[in-house]
Amino acid sequence: MGLTGALALTACGGGGSDDSDSKPTPAPSATAAPSPDASRAPAGPLEGSWLVTVDSQAVVLMVSGEEAALFATGGTVCSGTAREEGGTRTIRLKCGDDEDRANGTVDSVGKDSLKVTWKSPLGTETYTRAEGGSFPSGLPTEGAGS
């Protein structure tokens, strides 16, 4: 259940304040203003949680706006961006010493699948969209509690 916990933690907003005496002020929205660089746009259809199983290891790629995160059952934790740059959708992640999923190009994205080619020996991975906070069937459960 480590992935479920990681997904639950990343879904929390955080950054709020308990200062109830202060007057509410409208918070600026990250998506309200257009990007100053017209060649970069939010992730759009990439938005959401995507899953793939590689060598009996579950890998979760989450995209929210231009932010991206990746978690793997082997302990890999990455964060970075998902953007469209010059007509190409790219994913850029910082994963500590693991560079396998640091830079990727989105080959295709549909309602239920996402195909990413990583600039590493991993090559191309095809992810399945996770809907409504549940995982698609067929993910490995062996060793999930370790």
Coordinates of N, CA and C in Angstrom, one line a residue:
M1 N 0.8 -1.2 0.0 CA 0.0 0.0 0.0 C 0.9 1.3 0.0
G2 N 2.2 1.1 -0.2 CA 3.0 2.3 -0.2 C 2.7 3.3 -1.3
L3 N 2.3 2.8 -2.5 CA 1.9 3.7 -3.6 C 0.6 4.4 -3.3
T4 N -0.3 3.7 -2.6 CA -1.6 4.4 -2.3 C -1.3 5.5 -1.3
G5 N -0.4 5.3 -0.3 CA -0.1 6.4 0.6 C 0.6 7.5 -0.1
A6 N 1.5 7.2 -1.0 CA 2.2 8.2 -1.8 C 1.3 9.0 -2.6
L7 N 0.3 8.4 -3.2 CA -0.7 9.1 -4.1 C -1.6 9.9 -3.2
A8 N -2.0 9.4 -2.0 CA -2.8 10.2 -1.1 C -2.0 11.5 -0.6
L9 N -0.8 11.3 -0.3 CA 0.0 12.4 0.1 C 0.2 13.5 -1.0
T10 N 0.4 13.1 -2.2 CA 0.6 14.0 -3.2 C -0.7 14.7 -3.6
A11 N -1.8 14.2 -3.3 CA -3.1 14.8 -3.6 C -3.5 15.9 -2.7
C12 N -2.8 16.0 -1.5 CA -3.1 17.0 -0.5 C -2.5 18.3 -1.0
G13 N -3.3 19.4 -0.7 CA -2.9 20.7 -1.2 C -1.7 21.3 -0.4
G14 N -1.8 21.3 0.9 CA -0.8 21.9 1.8 C -0.6 23.3 1.5
G15 N 0.3 24.0 2.3 CA 0.6 25.4 2.1 C -0.5 26.3 2.6
G16 N -1.5 25.8 3.2 CA -2.6 26.6 3.8 C -2.2 27.2 5.1
S17 N -3.0 28.2 5.6 CA -2.7 28.8 6.9 C -3.9 28.6 7.8
D18 N -3.7 28.5 9.1 CA -4.7 28.4 10.1 C -5.1 29.7 10.7
D19 N -4.5 30.8 10.2 CA -4.7 32.1 10.7 C -6.1 32.6 10.3
S20 N -7.1 32.4 11.2 CA -8.5 32.7 11.0 C -8.7 34.2 11.2
D21 N -7.8 35.0 11.8 CA -8.1 36.4 12.0 C -7.8 37.2 10.8
S22 N -7.0 36.7 9.9 CA -6.6 37.5 8.7 C -7.8 37.5 7.7
K23 N -7.9 38.7 7.0 CA -9.0 38.8 6.0 C -8.6 38.0 4.8
P24 N -9.7 37.3 4.3 CA -9.4 36.5 3.1 C -9.0 37.4 1.9
T25 N -8.0 37.0 1.2 CA -7.7 37.7 0.0 C -7.6 36.7 -1.1
P26 N -8.0 37.1 -2.3 CA -8.0 36.2 -3.4 C -6.6 35.7 -3.7
A27 N -6.5 34.4 -3.8 CA -5.2 33.9 -4.2 C -5.0 33.8 -5.7
P28 N -3.8 34.2 -6.2 CA -3.6 34.1 -7.6 C -3.6 32.6 -8.1
S29 N -4.2 32.4 -9.2 CA -4.3 31.1 -9.8 C -3.2 30.8 -10.7
A30 N -2.6 29.6 -10.6 CA -1.4 29.3 -11.4 C -1.9 29.2 -12.9
T31 N -3.2 29.0 -13.1 CA -3.6 28.8 -14.5 C -4.4 30.0 -15.0
A32 N -4.6 31.0 -14.2 CA -5.4 32.2 -14.5 C -4.8 33.1 -15.6
A33 N -3.5 33.3 -15.5 CA -2.8 34.1 -16.4 C -2.1 33.3 -17.5
P34 N -2.1 33.7 -18.7 CA -1.4 33.0 -19.8 C 0.1 33.0 -19.5
S35 N 0.8 32.0 -19.9 CA 2.2 31.9 -19.7 C 2.9 33.0 -20.5
P36 N 4.0 33.7 -19.9 CA 4.7 34.7 -20.7 C 5.4 34.1 -21.9
D37 N 5.7 32.8 -21.9 CA 6.3 32.2 -23.0 C 5.2 31.4 -23.8
A38 N 4.8 31.9 -24.9 CA 3.7 31.3 -25.6 C 4.0 29.9 -26.1
S39 N 5.2 29.5 -26.2 CA 5.5 28.2 -26.6 C 5.4 27.1 -25.6
R40 N 5.2 27.5 -24.3 CA 5.0 26.6 -23.2 C 3.5 26.7 -22.7
A41 N 2.9 25.5 -22.6 CA 1.5 25.5 -22.1 C 1.3 24.4 -21.1
P42 N 0.3 24.5 -20.2 CA 0.1 23.4 -19.2 C -0.1 22.1 -19.9
A43 N 0.0 21.1 -19.2 CA 0.0 19.7 -19.7 C -1.3 19.3 -20.4
G44 N -2.5 19.9 -20.0 CA -3.8 19.6 -20.7 C -4.1 18.1 -20.6
P45 N -4.1 17.4 -21.7 CA -4.6 16.0 -21.7 C -3.7 15.1 -20.9
L46 N -2.5 15.5 -20.5 CA -1.7 14.7 -19.7 C -2.2 14.7 -18.2
E47 N -3.0 15.6 -17.9 CA -3.5 15.8 -16.5 C -4.1 14.5 -15.9
G48 N -3.6 14.1 -14.7 CA -4.1 13.0 -14.1 C -3.0 12.0 -13.6
S49 N -3.5 10.8 -13.2 CA -2.6 9.8 -12.8 C -2.5 8.6 -13.8
W50 N -1.3 8.2 -14.1 CA -1.0 7.2 -15.1 C -0.2 6.1 -14.5
L51 N -0.4 4.8 -14.9 CA 0.2 3.7 -14.3 C 0.8 2.8 -15.4
V52 N 1.9 2.2 -15.1 CA 2.5 1.1 -15.9 C 3.2 0.1 -15.0
T53 N 3.3 -1.1 -15.4 CA 4.0 -2.2 -14.7 C 5.2 -2.6 -15.5
V54 N 6.4 -2.5 -14.9 CA 7.6 -2.9 -15.6 C 8.4 -3.8 -14.7
D55 N 8.6 -5.0 -15.2 CA 9.4 -6.0 -14.4 C 8.8 -6.2 -13.0
S56 N 7.4 -6.4 -13.0 CA 6.7 -6.6 -11.7 C 6.8 -5.4 -10.8
Q57 N 7.1 -4.2 -11.3 CA 7.2 -3.0 -10.5 C 6.2 -2.0 -11.0
A58 N 5.3 -1.5 -10.1 CA 4.4 -0.5 -10.5 C 5.0 0.9 -10.5
V59 N 4.7 1.6 -11.6 CA 5.2 3.0 -11.8 C 4.0 3.9 -12.0
V60 N 4.0 5.0 -11.2 CA 2.9 5.9 -11.2 C 3.4 7.3 -11.6
L61 N 2.9 7.8 -12.7 CA 3.2 9.1 -13.2 C 2.0 10.0 -13.0
M62 N 2.2 11.1 -12.2 CA 1.1 12.0 -11.9 C 1.4 13.4 -12.5
V63 N 0.4 14.0 -13.2 CA 0.6 15.3 -13.8 C -0.6 16.2 -13.3
S64 N -0.2 17.4 -12.8 CA -1.2 18.4 -12.4 C -0.7 19.7 -12.9
G65 N -1.4 20.2 -13.9 CA -0.9 21.5 -14.6 C 0.4 21.2 -15.2
E66 N 1.4 22.0 -14.8 CA 2.8 21.8 -15.4 C 3.7 21.0 -14.4
E67 N 3.1 20.6 -13.3 CA 3.9 19.8 -12.3 C 3.7 18.3 -12.6
A68 N 4.8 17.6 -12.4 CA 4.8 16.1 -12.6 C 5.5 15.4 -11.5
A69 N 5.1 14.2 -11.1 CA 5.7 13.4 -10.1 C 5.7 12.0 -10.6
L70 N 6.7 11.2 -10.2 CA 6.7 9.8 -10.6 C 7.1 9.0 -9.3
F71 N 6.5 7.9 -9.1 CA 6.8 7.0 -8.0 C 6.8 5.6 -8.5
A72 N 7.8 4.8 -8.0 CA 7.9 3.4 -8.4 C 8.0 2.6 -7.1
T73 N 7.5 1.3 -7.2 CA 7.5 0.5 -6.0 C 8.9 0.2 -5.5
G74 N 9.9 0.3 -6.4 CA 11.3 0.1 -6.0 C 11.9 1.2 -5.2
G75 N 11.1 2.3 -4.9 CA 11.6 3.4 -4.1 C 11.9 4.6 -4.9
T76 N 11.8 4.6 -6.2 CA 12.1 5.8 -7.0 C 11.0 6.9 -6.7
V77 N 11.5 8.1 -6.4 CA 10.6 9.2 -6.3 C 11.2 10.4 -7.1
C78 N 10.3 10.9 -8.0 CA 10.8 12.0 -8.9 C 9.8 13.1 -8.9
S79 N 10.3 14.3 -9.2 CA 9.4 15.5 -9.4 C 9.9 16.3 -10.4
G80 N 9.0 17.1 -11.1 CA 9.5 17.9 -12.2 C 8.3 18.6 -12.9
T81 N 8.4 18.6 -14.3 CA 7.5 19.3 -15.1 C 7.0 18.5 -16.2
A82 N 5.8 18.8 -16.7 CA 5.2 18.3 -17.9 C 4.7 19.5 -18.7
R83 N 5.3 19.7 -19.8 CA 5.0 20.9 -20.6 C 5.0 20.6 -22.1
E84 N 4.4 21.6 -22.8 CA 4.4 21.5 -24.3 C 5.4 22.6 -24.7
E85 N 6.5 22.2 -25.4 CA 7.5 23.1 -25.8 C 7.7 23.0 -27.3
G86 N 7.4 24.1 -28.0 CA 7.5 24.0 -29.4 C 6.7 23.0 -30.1
G87 N 5.5 22.7 -29.6 CA 4.7 21.6 -30.2 C 5.0 20.2 -29.8
T88 N 5.9 20.0 -28.9 CA 6.3 18.7 -28.4 C 6.0 18.7 -26.9
R89 N 5.3 17.7 -26.4 CA 5.0 17.5 -25.0 C 6.2 16.8 -24.4
T90 N 6.8 17.4 -23.3 CA 7.9 16.8 -22.7 C 7.7 16.6 -21.2
I91 N 8.4 15.7 -20.6 CA 8.3 15.4 -19.2 C 9.8 15.5 -18.7
R92 N 10.0 16.4 -17.7 CA 11.4 16.5 -17.2 C 11.3 16.3 -15.7
L93 N 12.0 15.3 -15.2 CA 12.0 14.9 -13.8 C 13.4 14.9 -13.2
K94 N 13.4 15.2 -11.9 CA 14.6 15.0 -11.1 C 14.4 13.8 -10.2
C95 N 15.2 12.8 -10.3 CA 15.0 11.5 -9.6 C 16.2 11.1 -8.7
G96 N 16.9 12.1 -8.2 CA 18.2 11.7 -7.5 C 19.2 11.1 -8.4
D97 N 19.7 9.9 -8.1 CA 20.7 9.3 -8.9 C 20.1 8.5 -10.1
D98 N 18.8 8.3 -10.1 CA 18.1 7.5 -11.1 C 17.8 8.4 -12.3
E99 N 18.4 8.2 -13.4 CA 18.2 9.1 -14.6 C 17.3 8.4 -15.6
D100 N 16.8 7.2 -15.4 CA 16.1 6.5 -16.4 C 14.8 7.2 -16.9
R101 N 14.2 7.9 -16.0 CA 12.9 8.6 -16.3 C 13.1 10.1 -16.1
A102 N 14.3 10.6 -16.4 CA 14.5 12.1 -16.2 C 14.0 12.9 -17.3
N103 N 14.1 12.4 -18.5 CA 13.7 13.2 -19.7 C 12.9 12.3 -20.6
G104 N 11.6 12.7 -20.9 CA 10.8 11.9 -21.8 C 10.0 12.8 -22.8
T105 N 9.6 12.2 -23.9 CA 8.8 12.9 -24.9 C 7.5 12.1 -25.0
V106 N 6.4 12.8 -25.0 CA 5.1 12.1 -25.1 C 4.8 11.8 -26.6
D107 N 4.7 10.6 -26.9 CA 4.4 10.1 -28.2 C 2.9 10.3 -28.6
S108 N 2.1 9.9 -27.6 CA 0.6 10.0 -27.8 C 0.0 10.0 -26.4
V109 N -1.2 10.6 -26.4 CA -2.0 10.6 -25.2 C -3.5 10.6 -25.6
G110 N -4.2 9.6 -25.0 CA -5.6 9.4 -25.3 C -6.4 9.4 -24.0
K111 N -7.6 9.1 -24.1 CA -8.5 9.0 -22.9 C -8.0 8.1 -21.9
D112 N -7.5 6.9 -22.3 CA -7.1 5.9 -21.4 C -5.6 5.5 -21.4
S113 N -4.8 6.0 -22.3 CA -3.4 5.6 -22.4 C -2.5 6.8 -22.7
L114 N -1.3 6.6 -22.3 CA -0.2 7.6 -22.5 C 1.0 6.9 -22.9
K115 N 1.6 7.3 -24.0 CA 2.9 6.6 -24.4 C 4.0 7.6 -24.3
V116 N 5.0 7.3 -23.5 CA 6.2 8.2 -23.3 C 7.4 7.5 -23.7
T117 N 8.3 8.1 -24.5 CA 9.6 7.6 -24.8 C 10.6 8.3 -24.0
W118 N 11.3 7.6 -23.1 CA 12.3 8.1 -22.2 C 13.6 8.1 -22.9
K119 N 14.4 9.2 -22.7 CA 15.8 9.3 -23.3 C 16.7 8.5 -22.4
S120 N 16.5 7.2 -22.4 CA 17.4 6.3 -21.6 C 17.2 4.9 -22.2
P121 N 17.9 3.9 -21.6 CA 17.7 2.5 -22.1 C 16.2 2.0 -21.9
L122 N 15.4 2.7 -21.0 CA 14.0 2.2 -20.9 C 13.2 2.3 -22.1
G123 N 13.5 3.3 -23.0 CA 12.8 3.5 -24.2 C 11.3 3.9 -24.0
T124 N 10.4 3.2 -24.7 CA 9.0 3.6 -24.6 C 8.2 2.8 -23.6
E125 N 7.4 3.6 -22.8 CA 6.5 2.9 -21.9 C 5.1 3.4 -22.2
T126 N 4.1 2.5 -22.1 CA 2.7 2.9 -22.3 C 2.0 2.8 -21.0
Y127 N 1.4 3.9 -20.5 CA 0.8 4.0 -19.2 C -0.8 3.9 -19.4
T128 N -1.5 3.5 -18.4 CA -2.9 3.4 -18.3 C -3.4 4.5 -17.3
R129 N -4.5 5.2 -17.7 CA -5.0 6.2 -16.8 C -5.7 5.6 -15.6
A130 N -5.5 6.1 -14.4 CA -6.2 5.7 -13.2 C -7.3 6.6 -13.0
E131 N -8.5 6.1 -12.9 CA -9.8 6.9 -12.8 C -10.3 6.9 -11.4
G132 N -10.8 8.0 -10.9 CA -11.5 8.1 -9.7 C -10.7 7.6 -8.5
G133 N -9.4 7.7 -8.5 CA -8.6 7.3 -7.3 C -8.4 5.8 -7.2
S134 N -8.8 5.0 -8.2 CA -8.6 3.6 -8.1 C -7.6 3.2 -9.2
F135 N -6.9 2.1 -9.0 CA -5.9 1.6 -9.9 C -6.6 0.7 -10.9
P136 N -6.1 0.6 -12.1 CA -6.6 -0.3 -13.1 C -6.3 -1.7 -12.6
S137 N -7.0 -2.7 -13.1 CA -6.7 -4.1 -12.7 C -5.4 -4.6 -13.4
G138 N -4.8 -5.6 -12.8 CA -3.7 -6.2 -13.4 C -2.4 -5.7 -12.8
L139 N -2.4 -4.7 -11.9 CA -1.2 -4.3 -11.3 C -0.7 -5.3 -10.3
P140 N 0.6 -5.4 -10.1 CA 1.2 -6.4 -9.2 C 0.8 -6.0 -7.7
T141 N 0.5 -7.0 -6.9 CA 0.2 -6.8 -5.5 C 1.2 -7.5 -4.6
E142 N 2.0 -8.4 -5.2 CA 3.0 -9.2 -4.4 C 4.0 -8.2 -3.9
G143 N 4.3 -8.3 -2.6 CA 5.3 -7.5 -2.0 C 4.9 -6.0 -1.8
A144 N 3.6 -5.7 -1.9 CA 3.2 -4.3 -1.8 C 3.3 -3.8 -0.3
G145 N 3.3 -4.7 0.6 CA 3.4 -4.3 2.0 C 4.9 -4.2 2.5
S146 N 5.9 -4.5 1.7 CA 7.3 -4.4 2.1 C 7.9 -3.1 1.9

